[in-house]
Every structure is written in C-alpha cells, then in structure tokens.
Short mmCIF file of C-alpha atoms in Angstrom, two decimals:
data_model
loop_
_atom_site.label_atom_id
_atom_site.label_comp_id
_atom_site.label_asym_id
_atom_site.label_seq_id
_atom_site.Cartn_x
_atom_site.Cartn_y
_atom_site.Cartn_z
CA TYR A 277 108.42 344.18 0.66
CA THR A 278 111.95 343.36 1.69
CA LYS A 279 111.75 344.87 5.16
CA VAL A 280 109.47 344.96 8.19
CA ARG A 281 109.33 347.86 10.64
CA ILE A 282 108.56 346.96 14.23
CA ASN A 283 107.80 349.51 16.90
CA TRP A 284 106.96 349.29 20.58
CA ASN A 285 106.24 351.21 23.74
CA ALA A 286 108.88 351.60 26.41
CA VAL A 287 109.24 348.73 28.86
CA PRO A 288 109.77 349.98 32.44
CA PHE A 289 113.29 349.33 33.77
CA ALA A 290 114.54 347.98 30.41
CA LYS A 291 118.23 348.64 29.80
CA GLY A 292 117.81 347.79 26.12
CA TYR A 293 116.15 345.58 23.52
CA ARG A 294 117.21 342.64 21.37
CA VAL A 295 115.69 341.85 17.97
CA TYR A 296 115.74 338.29 16.64
CA ASN A 297 114.84 336.89 13.23
CA ASN A 298 113.96 333.18 13.25
CA GLY A 299 115.84 332.80 16.54
CA ASN A 300 119.02 334.56 15.38
CA LEU A 301 120.06 337.75 17.17
CA LEU A 302 120.06 340.65 14.70
CA VAL A 303 120.82 343.61 16.90
CA THR A 304 120.96 344.90 20.46
CA LEU A 305 119.37 348.34 20.83
CA ALA A 306 119.59 351.05 23.48
CA ALA A 307 116.86 351.60 26.07
CA ASP A 308 115.52 354.66 24.22
CA ALA A 309 114.93 352.74 20.95
CA ARG A 310 111.28 352.44 19.88
CA THR A 311 111.54 351.21 16.28
CA TYR A 312 113.70 348.96 14.13
CA ASP A 313 113.64 347.98 10.45
CA VAL A 314 114.34 344.31 9.78
CA SER A 315 115.68 344.30 6.24
CA SER A 316 117.03 341.89 3.60
CA LEU A 317 113.88 339.75 3.71
CA SER A 318 112.92 337.57 0.77
CA PRO A 319 109.38 337.67 -0.67
CA GLY A 320 107.34 334.51 -0.07
CA THR A 321 109.40 333.50 2.98
CA ASP A 322 108.10 333.07 6.53
CA TYR A 323 109.85 335.02 9.28
CA SER A 324 109.39 335.16 13.04
CA ILE A 325 110.63 338.51 14.34
CA LYS A 326 110.95 338.68 18.13
CA LEU A 327 111.59 341.73 20.28
CA GLU A 328 112.99 341.15 23.75
CA ALA A 329 113.52 343.71 26.51
CA PHE A 330 116.35 343.15 28.98
CA GLU A 331 117.26 344.55 32.40
CA ASP A 332 120.71 342.96 32.53
CA VAL A 333 122.68 340.31 30.67
CA ASP A 334 120.82 337.37 32.26
CA SER A 335 117.32 338.83 32.59
CA SER A 336 114.98 339.37 29.65
CA SER A 337 111.33 339.18 28.67
CA GLU A 338 109.57 338.92 25.34
CA VAL A 339 107.80 342.10 24.29
CA LYS A 340 106.29 341.01 20.99
CA THR A 341 106.63 338.47 18.22
CA VAL A 342 105.64 339.22 14.65
CA HIS A 343 105.15 336.47 12.08
CA THR A 344 105.47 337.66 8.52
CA LYS A 345 104.74 336.15 5.14
CA ASP A 346 104.62 337.91 1.83
CA TYR A 347 101.38 336.86 0.13
CA THR A 348 101.35 337.09 -3.62
CA SER A 349 98.63 336.20 -6.08
#
C-alpha cells in the first residue's frame, strides 16, 4: 500500500486537526474532518502518523498515533 487512511471521532471544542508524518506537519484540517488519507508512502518504510486536535494556535492535544510498516514476505 502507498497510503494509510486514518479516521477519528470528534474531539469536543476542537477548532481543527493537524496530521503529522514522522514529526512533519502534512495538513491542517477543519473541525468537521473525520478522515484523512496519508499518501505517497514507500513500501517497507516505517512511518509514525500523528493526529492532533487543537482549540487555538497554542493549545493542542494528541488524539492518536499510528505506526505503520509494510510487511512483505
């Protein structure tokens, strides 16, 4: 696979969400977002995908972190 879909439940009072891949900000999403496809991934590579909810510019909390690895035989 070259993409990972993440989805989540609404976080009360969140003004939006940020998605990171290996610590790099990929996208900032609106408060009504509930899914995002992280694409352009390379098979056999480890990734740490983090979703963060925010209430304002300086206030955020981690919602979930997904570690991925493409296992091949």
